[in-house]
Amino acid sequence: MQLSLLASTPDIAATGYMVNLLQGLPEGLAAEAKALGYDGIELLPGPPGTTGVAEIDQALKRFDVALTAVNSGRIVAQGLTLLHPVPAVRARAMARFKDLLDLAGQFGVPVTLAGAKGSLPGGAPGETWEAMAEDIFASLARFGAAAGSALLLAPTDDADSNFICSVAEAVAWVRRIDHPGFGLMLDTHQLHRKEPSVAEAIREAAGLVQHFHLYDPGRIPPGTGQTPGLDWASILATLRDIGYDGAASVSLAPTGDRRALAIKTVSYLRSVGAG
């Protein structure tokens, strides 16, 4: 299993999106991920034109690390969601996702879709919005596949979205779209909050899940001792049981010596079965 760090360019600080990320320009991100013992980075890119494909590619090759996924989280910080009630905002979100899929396709990696899908607005029949979601997901799946990427749907916390909040719902949507450009991503923080069993939820997604975010409760990196942890030996054994051999990403710790804790996390995960 490839283990990667969630990372972004420094301008993310101005968005207020998330602070627990490795931050820097591509060369610095790749160098730090390598120094900390990780296989790569999952990138939350800035607006189009802020970081070029060539710059990213050179950094990855220089430090022999991988880009494991492109994360769409920054779209939410811009107020853009695919199911926004305002058509012009939906159109901007679609355009931004196509930018991300184009970027990800240059490296043959997927784009994640969690909170940026948005919520089902009130005031209209749910069937209307679900039909719209189907059209949007299918369109982006086709676009992504043509670009060399795929869109990976993740179930989200109820607080972040009222739409597709369980593994069963996400699995049903992946099967409904039924396209190689549309897959599944899981987040253990969300699984712990929503599902009766993290391990059984993972089994439910067997054959469909293509990427993971690994968190202890509270979105704390595993193995840091900052919160009571999940049963990582069992979780990683379940991943092996379902034949998962893809990538998984972690964030930096919210407090403490983040560099030391990042090393502790990757060492811990490898010691309990991440390879």
PDB file of N, CA and C in Angstrom, residues 82-151:
ATOM      1  N   LEU A  82     -21.338  20.850  -6.605  1.00  0.00           N
ATOM      2  CA  LEU A  82     -21.973  20.355  -7.823  1.00  0.00           C
ATOM      3  C   LEU A  82     -23.496  20.427  -7.774  1.00  0.00           C
ATOM      4  N   LEU A  83     -24.074  20.450  -6.578  1.00  0.00           N
ATOM      5  CA  LEU A  83     -25.527  20.514  -6.434  1.00  0.00           C
ATOM      6  C   LEU A  83     -25.983  21.844  -5.844  1.00  0.00           C
ATOM      7  N   HIS A  84     -25.205  22.878  -6.060  1.00  0.00           N
ATOM      8  CA  HIS A  84     -25.572  24.201  -5.553  1.00  0.00           C
ATOM      9  C   HIS A  84     -26.897  24.638  -6.183  1.00  0.00           C
ATOM     10  N   PRO A  85     -27.770  25.297  -5.416  1.00  0.00           N
ATOM     11  CA  PRO A  85     -29.065  25.700  -5.977  1.00  0.00           C
ATOM     12  C   PRO A  85     -28.982  26.750  -7.085  1.00  0.00           C
ATOM     13  N   VAL A  86     -27.860  27.455  -7.179  1.00  0.00           N
ATOM     14  CA  VAL A  86     -27.699  28.478  -8.218  1.00  0.00           C
ATOM     15  C   VAL A  86     -27.013  27.855  -9.437  1.00  0.00           C
ATOM     16  N   PRO A  87     -27.665  27.849 -10.600  1.00  0.00           N
ATOM     17  CA  PRO A  87     -27.079  27.195 -11.775  1.00  0.00           C
ATOM     18  C   PRO A  87     -25.683  27.692 -12.139  1.00  0.00           C
ATOM     19  N   ALA A  88     -25.441  28.991 -12.020  1.00  0.00           N
ATOM     20  CA  ALA A  88     -24.125  29.519 -12.389  1.00  0.00           C
ATOM     21  C   ALA A  88     -23.032  28.975 -11.476  1.00  0.00           C
ATOM     22  N   VAL A  89     -23.366  28.761 -10.208  1.00  0.00           N
ATOM     23  CA  VAL A  89     -22.387  28.199  -9.272  1.00  0.00           C
ATOM     24  C   VAL A  89     -22.133  26.733  -9.605  1.00  0.00           C
ATOM     25  N   ARG A  90     -23.190  25.998  -9.937  1.00  0.00           N
ATOM     26  CA  ARG A  90     -23.011  24.604 -10.365  1.00  0.00           C
ATOM     27  C   ARG A  90     -22.105  24.530 -11.582  1.00  0.00           C
ATOM     28  N   ALA A  91     -22.303  25.439 -12.520  1.00  0.00           N
ATOM     29  CA  ALA A  91     -21.486  25.434 -13.735  1.00  0.00           C
ATOM     30  C   ALA A  91     -20.021  25.700 -13.412  1.00  0.00           C
ATOM     31  N   ARG A  92     -19.768  26.618 -12.493  1.00  0.00           N
ATOM     32  CA  ARG A  92     -18.384  26.896 -12.091  1.00  0.00           C
ATOM     33  C   ARG A  92     -17.770  25.687 -11.398  1.00  0.00           C
ATOM     34  N   ALA A  93     -18.564  25.002 -10.577  1.00  0.00           N
ATOM     35  CA  ALA A  93     -18.066  23.795  -9.913  1.00  0.00           C
ATOM     36  C   ALA A  93     -17.735  22.717 -10.937  1.00  0.00           C
ATOM     37  N   MET A  94     -18.591  22.539 -11.932  1.00  0.00           N
ATOM     38  CA  MET A  94     -18.321  21.564 -12.991  1.00  0.00           C
ATOM     39  C   MET A  94     -17.026  21.902 -13.718  1.00  0.00           C
ATOM     40  N   ALA A  95     -16.850  23.169 -14.048  1.00  0.00           N
ATOM     41  CA  ALA A  95     -15.636  23.578 -14.754  1.00  0.00           C
ATOM     42  C   ALA A  95     -14.401  23.318 -13.903  1.00  0.00           C
ATOM     43  N   ARG A  96     -14.516  23.575 -12.616  1.00  0.00           N
ATOM     44  CA  ARG A  96     -13.365  23.356 -11.724  1.00  0.00           C
ATOM     45  C   ARG A  96     -13.050  21.870 -11.613  1.00  0.00           C
ATOM     46  N   PHE A  97     -14.072  21.030 -11.537  1.00  0.00           N
ATOM     47  CA  PHE A  97     -13.818  19.592 -11.497  1.00  0.00           C
ATOM     48  C   PHE A  97     -13.151  19.117 -12.781  1.00  0.00           C
ATOM     49  N   LYS A  98     -13.539  19.666 -13.898  1.00  0.00           N
ATOM     50  CA  LYS A  98     -12.896  19.274 -15.150  1.00  0.00           C
ATOM     51  C   LYS A  98     -11.425  19.690 -15.158  1.00  0.00           C
ATOM     52  N   ASP A  99     -11.128  20.858 -14.587  1.00  0.00           N
ATOM     53  CA  ASP A  99      -9.720  21.259 -14.436  1.00  0.00           C
ATOM     54  C   ASP A  99      -8.954  20.227 -13.611  1.00  0.00           C
ATOM     55  N   LEU A 100      -9.555  19.797 -12.498  1.00  0.00           N
ATOM     56  CA  LEU A 100      -8.888  18.833 -11.621  1.00  0.00           C
ATOM     57  C   LEU A 100      -8.715  17.487 -12.308  1.00  0.00           C
ATOM     58  N   LEU A 101      -9.729  17.051 -13.045  1.00  0.00           N
ATOM     59  CA  LEU A 101      -9.633  15.772 -13.755  1.00  0.00           C
ATOM     60  C   LEU A 101      -8.574  15.834 -14.849  1.00  0.00           C
ATOM     61  N   ASP A 102      -8.476  16.973 -15.518  1.00  0.00           N
ATOM     62  CA  ASP A 102      -7.411  17.140 -16.515  1.00  0.00           C
ATOM     63  C   ASP A 102      -6.039  17.037 -15.861  1.00  0.00           C
ATOM     64  N   LEU A 103      -5.865  17.720 -14.728  1.00  0.00           N
ATOM     65  CA  LEU A 103      -4.592  17.663 -14.008  1.00  0.00           C
ATOM     66  C   LEU A 103      -4.296  16.244 -13.556  1.00  0.00           C
ATOM     67  N   ALA A 104      -5.254  15.609 -12.909  1.00  0.00           N
ATOM     68  CA  ALA A 104      -5.046  14.252 -12.398  1.00  0.00           C
ATOM     69  C   ALA A 104      -4.754  13.273 -13.522  1.00  0.00           C
ATOM     70  N   GLY A 105      -5.406  13.474 -14.655  1.00  0.00           N
ATOM     71  CA  GLY A 105      -5.198  12.579 -15.782  1.00  0.00           C
ATOM     72  C   GLY A 105      -3.782  12.598 -16.314  1.00  0.00           C
ATOM     73  N   GLN A 106      -3.084  13.712 -16.133  1.00  0.00           N
ATOM     74  CA  GLN A 106      -1.681  13.781 -16.556  1.00  0.00           C
ATOM     75  C   GLN A 106      -0.814  12.797 -15.775  1.00  0.00           C
ATOM     76  N   PHE A 107      -1.285  12.392 -14.606  1.00  0.00           N
ATOM     77  CA  PHE A 107      -0.524  11.479 -13.750  1.00  0.00           C
ATOM     78  C   PHE A 107      -1.233  10.132 -13.569  1.00  0.00           C
ATOM     79  N   GLY A 108      -2.377   9.976 -14.235  1.00  0.00           N
ATOM     80  CA  GLY A 108      -3.112   8.719 -14.139  1.00  0.00           C
ATOM     81  C   GLY A 108      -3.670   8.426 -12.765  1.00  0.00           C
ATOM     82  N   VAL A 109      -4.061   9.484 -12.033  1.00  0.00           N
ATOM     83  CA  VAL A 109      -4.584   9.308 -10.675  1.00  0.00           C
ATOM     84  C   VAL A 109      -6.006   9.861 -10.607  1.00  0.00           C
ATOM     85  N   PRO A 110      -6.771   9.486  -9.579  1.00  0.00           N
ATOM     86  CA  PRO A 110      -8.163   9.934  -9.466  1.00  0.00           C
ATOM     87  C   PRO A 110      -8.311  11.288  -8.786  1.00  0.00           C
ATOM     88  N   VAL A 111      -9.533  11.808  -8.870  1.00  0.00           N
ATOM     89  CA  VAL A 111      -9.951  13.018  -8.162  1.00  0.00           C
ATOM     90  C   VAL A 111     -11.010  12.623  -7.136  1.00  0.00           C
ATOM     91  N   THR A 112     -10.859  13.088  -5.915  1.00  0.00           N
ATOM     92  CA  THR A 112     -11.814  12.747  -4.858  1.00  0.00           C
ATOM     93  C   THR A 112     -13.027  13.676  -4.895  1.00  0.00           C
ATOM     94  N   LEU A 113     -14.169  13.142  -4.491  1.00  0.00           N
ATOM     95  CA  LEU A 113     -15.412  13.914  -4.426  1.00  0.00           C
ATOM     96  C   LEU A 113     -16.100  13.613  -3.103  1.00  0.00           C
ATOM     97  N   ALA A 114     -16.021  14.552  -2.180  1.00  0.00           N
ATOM     98  CA  ALA A 114     -16.676  14.388  -0.877  1.00  0.00           C
ATOM     99  C   ALA A 114     -17.641  15.557  -0.673  1.00  0.00           C
ATOM    100  N   GLY A 115     -17.271  16.519   0.158  1.00  0.00           N
ATOM    101  CA  GLY A 115     -18.167  17.635   0.439  1.00  0.00           C
ATOM    102  C   GLY A 115     -18.506  18.483  -0.764  1.00  0.00           C
ATOM    103  N   ALA A 116     -17.657  18.469  -1.789  1.00  0.00           N
ATOM    104  CA  ALA A 116     -17.897  19.303  -2.967  1.00  0.00           C
ATOM    105  C   ALA A 116     -19.078  18.831  -3.803  1.00  0.00           C
ATOM    106  N   LYS A 117     -19.625  17.665  -3.480  1.00  0.00           N
ATOM    107  CA  LYS A 117     -20.850  17.271  -4.196  1.00  0.00           C
ATOM    108  C   LYS A 117     -22.011  18.160  -3.787  1.00  0.00           C
ATOM    109  N   GLY A 118     -21.990  18.664  -2.547  1.00  0.00           N
ATOM    110  CA  GLY A 118     -23.057  19.519  -2.072  1.00  0.00           C
ATOM    111  C   GLY A 118     -24.191  18.743  -1.442  1.00  0.00           C
ATOM    112  N   SER A 119     -25.214  19.464  -1.058  1.00  0.00           N
ATOM    113  CA  SER A 119     -26.408  18.887  -0.440  1.00  0.00           C
ATOM    114  C   SER A 119     -27.603  19.026  -1.371  1.00  0.00           C
ATOM    115  N   LEU A 120     -28.624  18.216  -1.133  1.00  0.00           N
ATOM    116  CA  LEU A 120     -29.873  18.359  -1.869  1.00  0.00           C
ATOM    117  C   LEU A 120     -30.624  19.568  -1.311  1.00  0.00           C
ATOM    118  N   PRO A 121     -30.846  20.594  -2.121  1.00  0.00           N
ATOM    119  CA  PRO A 121     -31.559  21.778  -1.626  1.00  0.00           C
ATOM    120  C   PRO A 121     -33.015  21.460  -1.318  1.00  0.00           C
ATOM    121  N   GLY A 122     -33.582  22.207  -0.398  1.00  0.00           N
ATOM    122  CA  GLY A 122     -34.998  22.065  -0.122  1.00  0.00           C
ATOM    123  C   GLY A 122     -35.831  22.792  -1.168  1.00  0.00           C
ATOM    124  N   GLY A 123     -37.117  22.528  -1.154  1.00  0.00           N
ATOM    125  CA  GLY A 123     -38.008  23.258  -2.043  1.00  0.00           C
ATOM    126  C   GLY A 123     -38.241  22.631  -3.397  1.00  0.00           C
ATOM    127  N   ALA A 124     -37.610  21.494  -3.657  1.00  0.00           N
ATOM    128  CA  ALA A 124     -37.825  20.800  -4.927  1.00  0.00           C
ATOM    129  C   ALA A 124     -37.843  19.310  -4.641  1.00  0.00           C
ATOM    130  N   PRO A 125     -38.562  18.543  -5.454  1.00  0.00           N
ATOM    131  CA  PRO A 125     -38.609  17.096  -5.216  1.00  0.00           C
ATOM    132  C   PRO A 125     -37.222  16.479  -5.223  1.00  0.00           C
ATOM    133  N   GLY A 126     -36.985  15.560  -4.273  1.00  0.00           N
ATOM    134  CA  GLY A 126     -35.687  14.902  -4.214  1.00  0.00           C
ATOM    135  C   GLY A 126     -35.344  14.189  -5.495  1.00  0.00           C
ATOM    136  N   GLU A 127     -36.366  13.655  -6.175  1.00  0.00           N
ATOM    137  CA  GLU A 127     -36.111  12.937  -7.421  1.00  0.00           C
ATOM    138  C   GLU A 127     -35.510  13.857  -8.475  1.00  0.00           C
ATOM    139  N   THR A 128     -35.924  15.117  -8.478  1.00  0.00           N
ATOM    140  CA  THR A 128     -35.385  16.081  -9.442  1.00  0.00           C
ATOM    141  C   THR A 128     -33.897  16.282  -9.227  1.00  0.00           C
ATOM    142  N   TRP A 129     -33.512  16.459  -7.970  1.00  0.00           N
ATOM    143  CA  TRP A 129     -32.104  16.688  -7.666  1.00  0.00           C
ATOM    144  C   TRP A 129     -31.282  15.420  -7.845  1.00  0.00           C
ATOM    145  N   GLU A 130     -31.861  14.280  -7.542  1.00  0.00           N
ATOM    146  CA  GLU A 130     -31.129  13.032  -7.764  1.00  0.00           C
ATOM    147  C   GLU A 130     -30.896  12.802  -9.251  1.00  0.00           C
ATOM    148  N   ALA A 131     -31.871  13.143 -10.079  1.00  0.00           N
ATOM    149  CA  ALA A 131     -31.681  13.023 -11.525  1.00  0.00           C
ATOM    150  C   ALA A 131     -30.580  13.968 -11.996  1.00  0.00           C
ATOM    151  N   MET A 132     -30.543  15.170 -11.419  1.00  0.00           N
ATOM    152  CA  MET A 132     -29.478  16.105 -11.756  1.00  0.00           C
ATOM    153  C   MET A 132     -28.124  15.558 -11.318  1.00  0.00           C
ATOM    154  N   ALA A 133     -28.070  14.986 -10.106  1.00  0.00           N
ATOM    155  CA  ALA A 133     -26.816  14.405  -9.628  1.00  0.00           C
ATOM    156  C   ALA A 133     -26.349  13.297 -10.560  1.00  0.00           C
ATOM    157  N   GLU A 134     -27.276  12.475 -11.014  1.00  0.00           N
ATOM    158  CA  GLU A 134     -26.902  11.393 -11.924  1.00  0.00           C
ATOM    159  C   GLU A 134     -26.301  11.948 -13.208  1.00  0.00           C
ATOM    160  N   ASP A 135     -26.913  12.982 -13.763  1.00  0.00           N
ATOM    161  CA  ASP A 135     -26.379  13.594 -14.983  1.00  0.00           C
ATOM    162  C   ASP A 135     -24.988  14.170 -14.744  1.00  0.00           C
ATOM    163  N   ILE A 136     -24.813  14.847 -13.608  1.00  0.00           N
ATOM    164  CA  ILE A 136     -23.519  15.464 -13.295  1.00  0.00           C
ATOM    165  C   ILE A 136     -22.454  14.398 -13.092  1.00  0.00           C
ATOM    166  N   PHE A 137     -22.746  13.393 -12.280  1.00  0.00           N
ATOM    167  CA  PHE A 137     -21.767  12.339 -12.016  1.00  0.00           C
ATOM    168  C   PHE A 137     -21.389  11.610 -13.303  1.00  0.00           C
ATOM    169  N   ALA A 138     -22.388  11.288 -14.124  1.00  0.00           N
ATOM    170  CA  ALA A 138     -22.112  10.554 -15.360  1.00  0.00           C
ATOM    171  C   ALA A 138     -21.281  11.399 -16.321  1.00  0.00           C
ATOM    172  N   SER A 139     -21.595  12.685 -16.405  1.00  0.00           N
ATOM    173  CA  SER A 139     -20.839  13.575 -17.282  1.00  0.00           C
ATOM    174  C   SER A 139     -19.382  13.674 -16.844  1.00  0.00           C
ATOM    175  N   LEU A 140     -19.157  13.847 -15.541  1.00  0.00           N
ATOM    176  CA  LEU A 140     -17.786  13.941 -15.042  1.00  0.00           C
ATOM    177  C   LEU A 140     -17.058  12.604 -15.154  1.00  0.00           C
ATOM    178  N   ALA A 141     -17.780  11.499 -15.010  1.00  0.00           N
ATOM    179  CA  ALA A 141     -17.158  10.184 -15.186  1.00  0.00           C
ATOM    180  C   ALA A 141     -16.644  10.025 -16.612  1.00  0.00           C
ATOM    181  N   ARG A 142     -17.458  10.410 -17.581  1.00  0.00           N
ATOM    182  CA  ARG A 142     -17.030  10.321 -18.979  1.00  0.00           C
ATOM    183  C   ARG A 142     -15.849  11.243 -19.249  1.00  0.00           C
ATOM    184  N   PHE A 143     -15.932  12.459 -18.733  1.00  0.00           N
ATOM    185  CA  PHE A 143     -14.843  13.413 -18.934  1.00  0.00           C
ATOM    186  C   PHE A 143     -13.559  12.900 -18.293  1.00  0.00           C
ATOM    187  N   GLY A 144     -13.675  12.412 -17.056  1.00  0.00           N
ATOM    188  CA  GLY A 144     -12.499  11.931 -16.343  1.00  0.00           C
ATOM    189  C   GLY A 144     -11.841  10.760 -17.034  1.00  0.00           C
ATOM    190  N   ALA A 145     -12.639   9.801 -17.480  1.00  0.00           N
ATOM    191  CA  ALA A 145     -12.075   8.632 -18.155  1.00  0.00           C
ATOM    192  C   ALA A 145     -11.344   9.046 -19.425  1.00  0.00           C
ATOM    193  N   ALA A 146     -11.913   9.985 -20.167  1.00  0.00           N
ATOM    194  CA  ALA A 146     -11.259  10.459 -21.385  1.00  0.00           C
ATOM    195  C   ALA A 146      -9.953  11.179 -21.073  1.00  0.00           C
ATOM    196  N   ALA A 147      -9.896  11.814 -19.903  1.00  0.00           N
ATOM    197  CA  ALA A 147      -8.688  12.541 -19.497  1.00  0.00           C
ATOM    198  C   ALA A 147      -7.637  11.638 -18.867  1.00  0.00           C
ATOM    199  N   GLY A 148      -7.993  10.378 -18.591  1.00  0.00           N
ATOM    200  CA  GLY A 148      -7.063   9.459 -17.933  1.00  0.00           C
ATOM    201  C   GLY A 148      -7.203   9.419 -16.432  1.00  0.00           C
ATOM    202  N   SER A 149      -8.332   9.901 -15.921  1.00  0.00           N
ATOM    203  CA  SER A 149      -8.563   9.957 -14.477  1.00  0.00           C
ATOM    204  C   SER A 149      -9.897   9.286 -14.158  1.00  0.00           C
ATOM    205  N   ALA A 150     -10.336   9.438 -12.925  1.00  0.00           N
ATOM    206  CA  ALA A 150     -11.642   8.949 -12.483  1.00  0.00           C
ATOM    207  C   ALA A 150     -12.080   9.792 -11.303  1.00  0.00           C
ATOM    208  N   LEU A 151     -13.378   9.915 -11.128  1.00  0.00           N
ATOM    209  CA  LEU A 151     -13.946  10.639  -9.998  1.00  0.00           C
ATOM    210  C   LEU A 151     -14.333   9.629  -8.929  1.00  0.00           C
TER     211      LEU A 151
END
